[in-house]
Backbone as CSV, one residue per row, in Angstrom:
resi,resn,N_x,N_y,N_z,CA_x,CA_y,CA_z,C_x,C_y,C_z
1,UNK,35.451,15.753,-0.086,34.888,15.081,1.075,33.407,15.426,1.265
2,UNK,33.158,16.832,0.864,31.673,17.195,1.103,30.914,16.020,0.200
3,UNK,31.199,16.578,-0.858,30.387,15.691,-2.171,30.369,14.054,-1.485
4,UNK,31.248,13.345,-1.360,31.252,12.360,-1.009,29.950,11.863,0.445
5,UNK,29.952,12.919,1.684,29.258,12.923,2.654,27.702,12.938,1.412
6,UNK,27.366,14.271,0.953,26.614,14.028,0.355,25.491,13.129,-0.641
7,UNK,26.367,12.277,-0.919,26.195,11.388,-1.761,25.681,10.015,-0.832
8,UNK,26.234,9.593,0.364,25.913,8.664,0.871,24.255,8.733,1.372
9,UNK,23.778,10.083,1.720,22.669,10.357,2.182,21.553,9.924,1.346
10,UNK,22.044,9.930,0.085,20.778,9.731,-0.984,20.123,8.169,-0.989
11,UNK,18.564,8.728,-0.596,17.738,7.282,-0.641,16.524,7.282,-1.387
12,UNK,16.144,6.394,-1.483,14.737,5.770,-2.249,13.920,6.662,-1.469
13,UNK,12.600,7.105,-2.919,11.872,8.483,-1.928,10.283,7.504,-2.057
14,UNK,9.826,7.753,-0.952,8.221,6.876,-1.149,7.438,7.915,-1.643
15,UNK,6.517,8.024,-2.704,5.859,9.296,-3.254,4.112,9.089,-2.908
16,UNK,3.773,8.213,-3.334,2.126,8.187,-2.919,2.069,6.258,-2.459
17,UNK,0.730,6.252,-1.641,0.558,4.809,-1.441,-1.009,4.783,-1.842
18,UNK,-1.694,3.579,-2.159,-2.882,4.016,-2.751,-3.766,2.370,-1.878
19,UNK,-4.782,2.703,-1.181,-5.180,1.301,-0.559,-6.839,1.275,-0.741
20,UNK,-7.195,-0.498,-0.913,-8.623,-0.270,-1.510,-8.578,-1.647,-0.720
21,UNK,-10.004,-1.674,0.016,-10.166,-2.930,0.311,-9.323,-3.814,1.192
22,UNK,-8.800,-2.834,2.323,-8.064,-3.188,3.771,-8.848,-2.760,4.504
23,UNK,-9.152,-3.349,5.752,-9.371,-3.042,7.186,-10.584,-2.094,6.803
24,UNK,-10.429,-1.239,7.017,-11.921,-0.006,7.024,-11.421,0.761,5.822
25,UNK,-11.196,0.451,5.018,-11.027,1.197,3.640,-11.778,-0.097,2.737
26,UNK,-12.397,0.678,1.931,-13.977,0.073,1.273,-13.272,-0.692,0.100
27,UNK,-13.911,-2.038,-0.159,-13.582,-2.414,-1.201,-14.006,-2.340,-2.475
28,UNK,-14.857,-0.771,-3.202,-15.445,-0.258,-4.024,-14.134,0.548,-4.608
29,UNK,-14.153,0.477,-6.080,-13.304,1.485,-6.129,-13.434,2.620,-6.078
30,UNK,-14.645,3.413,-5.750,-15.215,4.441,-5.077,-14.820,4.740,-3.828
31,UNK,-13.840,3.757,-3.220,-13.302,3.976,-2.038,-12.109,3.867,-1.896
32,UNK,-11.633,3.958,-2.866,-9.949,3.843,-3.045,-9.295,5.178,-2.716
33,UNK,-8.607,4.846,-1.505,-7.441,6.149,-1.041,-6.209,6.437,-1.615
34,UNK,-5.724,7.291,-1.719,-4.734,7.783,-2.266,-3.722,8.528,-0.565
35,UNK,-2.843,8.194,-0.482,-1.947,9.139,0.757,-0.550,9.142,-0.125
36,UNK,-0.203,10.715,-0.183,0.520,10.897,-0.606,1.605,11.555,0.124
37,UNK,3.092,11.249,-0.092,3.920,11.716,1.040,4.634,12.589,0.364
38,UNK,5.263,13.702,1.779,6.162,14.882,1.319,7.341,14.579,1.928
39,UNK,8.908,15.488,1.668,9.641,15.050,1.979,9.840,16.425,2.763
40,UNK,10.840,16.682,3.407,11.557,15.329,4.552,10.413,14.354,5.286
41,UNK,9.267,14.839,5.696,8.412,14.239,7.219,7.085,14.412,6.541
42,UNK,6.339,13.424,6.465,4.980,13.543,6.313,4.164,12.890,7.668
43,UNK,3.287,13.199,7.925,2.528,13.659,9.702,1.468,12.572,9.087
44,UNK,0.870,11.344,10.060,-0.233,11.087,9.942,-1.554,11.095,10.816
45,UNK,-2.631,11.744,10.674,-2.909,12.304,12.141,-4.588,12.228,11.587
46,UNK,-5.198,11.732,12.537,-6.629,11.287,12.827,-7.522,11.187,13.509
47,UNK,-8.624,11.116,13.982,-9.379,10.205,14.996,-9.099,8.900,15.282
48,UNK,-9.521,8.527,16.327,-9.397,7.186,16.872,-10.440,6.384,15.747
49,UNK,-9.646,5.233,15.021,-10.439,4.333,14.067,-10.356,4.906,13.003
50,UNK,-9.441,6.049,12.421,-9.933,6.272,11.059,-8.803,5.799,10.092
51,UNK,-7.834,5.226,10.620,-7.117,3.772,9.408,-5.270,4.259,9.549
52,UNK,-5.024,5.116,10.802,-3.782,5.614,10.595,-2.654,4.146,10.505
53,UNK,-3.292,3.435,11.517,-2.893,2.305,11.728,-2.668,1.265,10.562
54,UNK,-3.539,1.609,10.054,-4.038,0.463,8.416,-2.762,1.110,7.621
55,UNK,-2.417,2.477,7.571,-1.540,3.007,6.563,-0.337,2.397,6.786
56,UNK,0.273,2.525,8.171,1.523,2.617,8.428,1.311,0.418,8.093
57,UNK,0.536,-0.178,8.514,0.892,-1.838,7.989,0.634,-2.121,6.365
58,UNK,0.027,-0.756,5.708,0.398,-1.431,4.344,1.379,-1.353,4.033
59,UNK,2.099,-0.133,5.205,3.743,0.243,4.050,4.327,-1.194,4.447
60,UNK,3.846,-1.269,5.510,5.046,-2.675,6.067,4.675,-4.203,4.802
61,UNK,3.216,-4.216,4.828,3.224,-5.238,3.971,3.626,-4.964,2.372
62,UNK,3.234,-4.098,1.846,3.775,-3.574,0.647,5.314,-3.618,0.429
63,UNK,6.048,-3.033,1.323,7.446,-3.843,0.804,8.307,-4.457,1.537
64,UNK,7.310,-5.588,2.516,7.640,-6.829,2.861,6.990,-8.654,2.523
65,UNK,5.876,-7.849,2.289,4.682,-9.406,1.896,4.664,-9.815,3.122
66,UNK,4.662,-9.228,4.159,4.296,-9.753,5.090,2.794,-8.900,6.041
67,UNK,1.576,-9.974,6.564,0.623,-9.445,6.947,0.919,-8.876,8.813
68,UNK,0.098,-7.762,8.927,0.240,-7.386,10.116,-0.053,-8.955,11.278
69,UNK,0.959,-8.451,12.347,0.718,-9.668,13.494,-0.446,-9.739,13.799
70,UNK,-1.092,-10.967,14.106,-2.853,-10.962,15.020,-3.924,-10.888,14.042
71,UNK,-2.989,-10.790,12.302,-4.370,-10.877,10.966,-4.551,-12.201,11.053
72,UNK,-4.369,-13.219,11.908,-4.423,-14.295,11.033,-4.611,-14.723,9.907
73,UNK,-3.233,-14.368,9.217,-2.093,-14.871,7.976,-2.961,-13.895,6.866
74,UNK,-3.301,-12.585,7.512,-3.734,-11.736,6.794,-5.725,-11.828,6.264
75,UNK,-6.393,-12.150,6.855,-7.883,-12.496,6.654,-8.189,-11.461,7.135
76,UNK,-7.926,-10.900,8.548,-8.692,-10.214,9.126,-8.092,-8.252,8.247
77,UNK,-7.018,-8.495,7.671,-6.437,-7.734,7.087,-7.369,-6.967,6.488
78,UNK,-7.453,-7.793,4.991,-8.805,-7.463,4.538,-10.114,-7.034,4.537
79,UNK,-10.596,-6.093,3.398,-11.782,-6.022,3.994,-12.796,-6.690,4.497
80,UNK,-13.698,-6.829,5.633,-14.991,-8.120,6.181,-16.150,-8.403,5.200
81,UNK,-15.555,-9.454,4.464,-16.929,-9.768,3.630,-17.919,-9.772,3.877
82,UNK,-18.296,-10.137,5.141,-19.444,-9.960,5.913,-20.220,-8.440,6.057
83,UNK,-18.829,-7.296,6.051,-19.305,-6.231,5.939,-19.677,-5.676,4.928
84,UNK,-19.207,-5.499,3.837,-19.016,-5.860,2.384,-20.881,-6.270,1.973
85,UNK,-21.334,-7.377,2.661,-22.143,-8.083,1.936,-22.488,-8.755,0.811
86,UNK,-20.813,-9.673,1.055,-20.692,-10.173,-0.411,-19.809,-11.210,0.402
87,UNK,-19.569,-12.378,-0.432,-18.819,-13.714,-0.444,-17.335,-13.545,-0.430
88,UNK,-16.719,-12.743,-1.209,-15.600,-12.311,-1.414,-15.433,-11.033,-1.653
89,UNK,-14.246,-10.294,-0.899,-13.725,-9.013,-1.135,-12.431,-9.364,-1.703
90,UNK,-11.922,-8.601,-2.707,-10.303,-8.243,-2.888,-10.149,-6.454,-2.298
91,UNK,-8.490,-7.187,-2.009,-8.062,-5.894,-0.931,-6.940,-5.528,-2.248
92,UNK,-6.647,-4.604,-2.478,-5.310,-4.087,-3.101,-4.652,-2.653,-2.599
93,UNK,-2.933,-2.735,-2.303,-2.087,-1.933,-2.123,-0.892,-1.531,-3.219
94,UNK,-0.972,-0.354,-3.325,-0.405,-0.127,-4.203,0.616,1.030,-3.638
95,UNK,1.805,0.974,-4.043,3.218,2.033,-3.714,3.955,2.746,-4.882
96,UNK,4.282,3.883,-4.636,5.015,4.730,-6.032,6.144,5.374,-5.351
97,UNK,7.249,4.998,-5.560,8.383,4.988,-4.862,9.607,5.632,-6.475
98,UNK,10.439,6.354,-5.695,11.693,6.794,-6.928,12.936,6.086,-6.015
99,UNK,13.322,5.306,-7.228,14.562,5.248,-6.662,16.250,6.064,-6.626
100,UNK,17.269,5.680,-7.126,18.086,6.369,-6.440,18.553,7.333,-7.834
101,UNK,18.145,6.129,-8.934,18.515,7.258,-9.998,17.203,8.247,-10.715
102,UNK,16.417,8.386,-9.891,14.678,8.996,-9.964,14.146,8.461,-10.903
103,UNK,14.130,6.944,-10.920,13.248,5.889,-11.961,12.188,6.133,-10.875
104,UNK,10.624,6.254,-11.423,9.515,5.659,-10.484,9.494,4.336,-10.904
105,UNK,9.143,3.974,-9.581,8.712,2.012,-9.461,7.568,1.965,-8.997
106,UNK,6.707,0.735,-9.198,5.299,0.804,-8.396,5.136,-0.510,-8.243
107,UNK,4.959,-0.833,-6.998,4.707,-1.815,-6.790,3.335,-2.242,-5.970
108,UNK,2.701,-3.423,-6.626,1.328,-3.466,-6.531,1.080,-4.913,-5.848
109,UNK,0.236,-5.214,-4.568,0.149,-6.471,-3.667,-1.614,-6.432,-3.559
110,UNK,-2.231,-8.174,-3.862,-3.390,-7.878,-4.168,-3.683,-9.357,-3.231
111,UNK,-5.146,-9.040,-2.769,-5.525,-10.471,-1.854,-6.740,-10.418,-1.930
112,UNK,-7.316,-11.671,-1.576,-8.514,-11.551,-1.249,-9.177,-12.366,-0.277
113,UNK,-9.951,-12.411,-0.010,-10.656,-12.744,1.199,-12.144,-13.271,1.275
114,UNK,-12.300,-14.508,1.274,-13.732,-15.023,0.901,-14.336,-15.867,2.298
115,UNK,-15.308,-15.264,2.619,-16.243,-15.824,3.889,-16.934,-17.335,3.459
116,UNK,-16.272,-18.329,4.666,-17.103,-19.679,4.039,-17.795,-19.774,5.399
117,UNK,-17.991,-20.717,5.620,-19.370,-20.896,6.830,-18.540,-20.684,8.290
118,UNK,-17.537,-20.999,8.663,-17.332,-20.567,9.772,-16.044,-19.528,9.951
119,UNK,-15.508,-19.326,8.901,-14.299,-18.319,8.992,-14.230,-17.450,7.220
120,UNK,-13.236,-17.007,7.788,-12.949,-15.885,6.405,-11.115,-16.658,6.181
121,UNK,-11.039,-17.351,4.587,-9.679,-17.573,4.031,-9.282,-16.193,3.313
122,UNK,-7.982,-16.146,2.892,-7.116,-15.042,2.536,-6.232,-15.992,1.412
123,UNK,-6.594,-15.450,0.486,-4.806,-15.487,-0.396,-4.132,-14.349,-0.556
124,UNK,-3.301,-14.475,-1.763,-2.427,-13.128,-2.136,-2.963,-13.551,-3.892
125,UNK,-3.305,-12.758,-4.271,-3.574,-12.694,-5.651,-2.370,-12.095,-6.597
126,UNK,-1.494,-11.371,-6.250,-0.734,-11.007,-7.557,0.265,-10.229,-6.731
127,UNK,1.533,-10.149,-6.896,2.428,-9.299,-6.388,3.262,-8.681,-7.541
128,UNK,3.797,-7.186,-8.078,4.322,-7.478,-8.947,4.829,-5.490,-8.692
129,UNK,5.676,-5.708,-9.215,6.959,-4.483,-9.347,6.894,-3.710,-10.768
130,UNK,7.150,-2.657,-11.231,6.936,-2.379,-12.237,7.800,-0.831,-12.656
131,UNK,8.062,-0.153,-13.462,8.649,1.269,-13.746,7.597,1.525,-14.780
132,UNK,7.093,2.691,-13.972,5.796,3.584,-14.425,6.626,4.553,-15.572
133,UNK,6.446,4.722,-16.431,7.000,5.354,-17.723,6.283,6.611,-18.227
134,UNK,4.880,6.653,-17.688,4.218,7.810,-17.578,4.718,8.853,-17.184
135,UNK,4.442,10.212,-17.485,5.033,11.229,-16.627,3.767,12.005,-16.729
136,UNK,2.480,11.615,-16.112,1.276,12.259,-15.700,1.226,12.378,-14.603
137,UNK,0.491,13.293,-13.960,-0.005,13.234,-12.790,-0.838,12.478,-11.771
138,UNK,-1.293,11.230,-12.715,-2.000,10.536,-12.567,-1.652,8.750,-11.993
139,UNK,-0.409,8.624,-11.413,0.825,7.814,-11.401,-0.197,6.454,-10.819
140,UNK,-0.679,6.598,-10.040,-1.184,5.493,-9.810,-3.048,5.563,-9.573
């Protein structure tokens, strides 16, 4: 009965998330974050404006495809081309997750965002799932 209790508990572990080119995270890859999680509880803790907010909606969009409410359909998501100083930004999120039999998976969601004369459009450029086969330290 123990073993059995035991066994039901076991879940998919989220290991690092990696974001470039969302909200106030730069779309240089010189500005690409890495947040990496511990288990049981990883703490996210900041100043006011420094992207805690941005983290917790990539997890949501990362493994939902869906953009935070009030992005309109994800534009404002992205980084501000305007801020940027460029025509187009691409935003990319990236997740490194084990699943139940400790395969890593990574799954990678990419958009972009191009300023035309009176607004900023959004697509989704590439969505795609994958088993990282590496065993570096270097996972994503």
């Amino acid at each position: 009965l123990i073993h059995f209790i035991k066994r039901q508990c076991k879940m998919a572990q989220i290991e690092k998330l990696q974001v470039q080119g969302i909200r106030s995270f730069g779309h240089l890859e010189c500005d690409r974050q890495n947040v990496e999680f511990f288990s049981p509880l990883t703490l996210i803790l900041g100043q006011n404006g420094c992207g805690k907010t941005t983290i917790i909606e990539c997890l949501k969009y990362i493994t939902t495809g869906d953009p935070p409410p009030g992005s309109k359909n994800g534009a404002s998501f992205v980084h501000d081309p305007k801020m940027a100083k460029e025509s187009t930004v691409r935003g990319q999120v990236k997740l490194l997750f084990k699943t139940l039999d400790n395969k890593e998976k990574i799954v990678t969601r990419s958009l972009e965002a191009t300023q035309k004369l009176k607004n900023i459009t959004m697509k989704t450029m590439d969505s795609s799932i994958s088993t990282n086969f590496r065993m570096d330290a270097s996972r994503l």
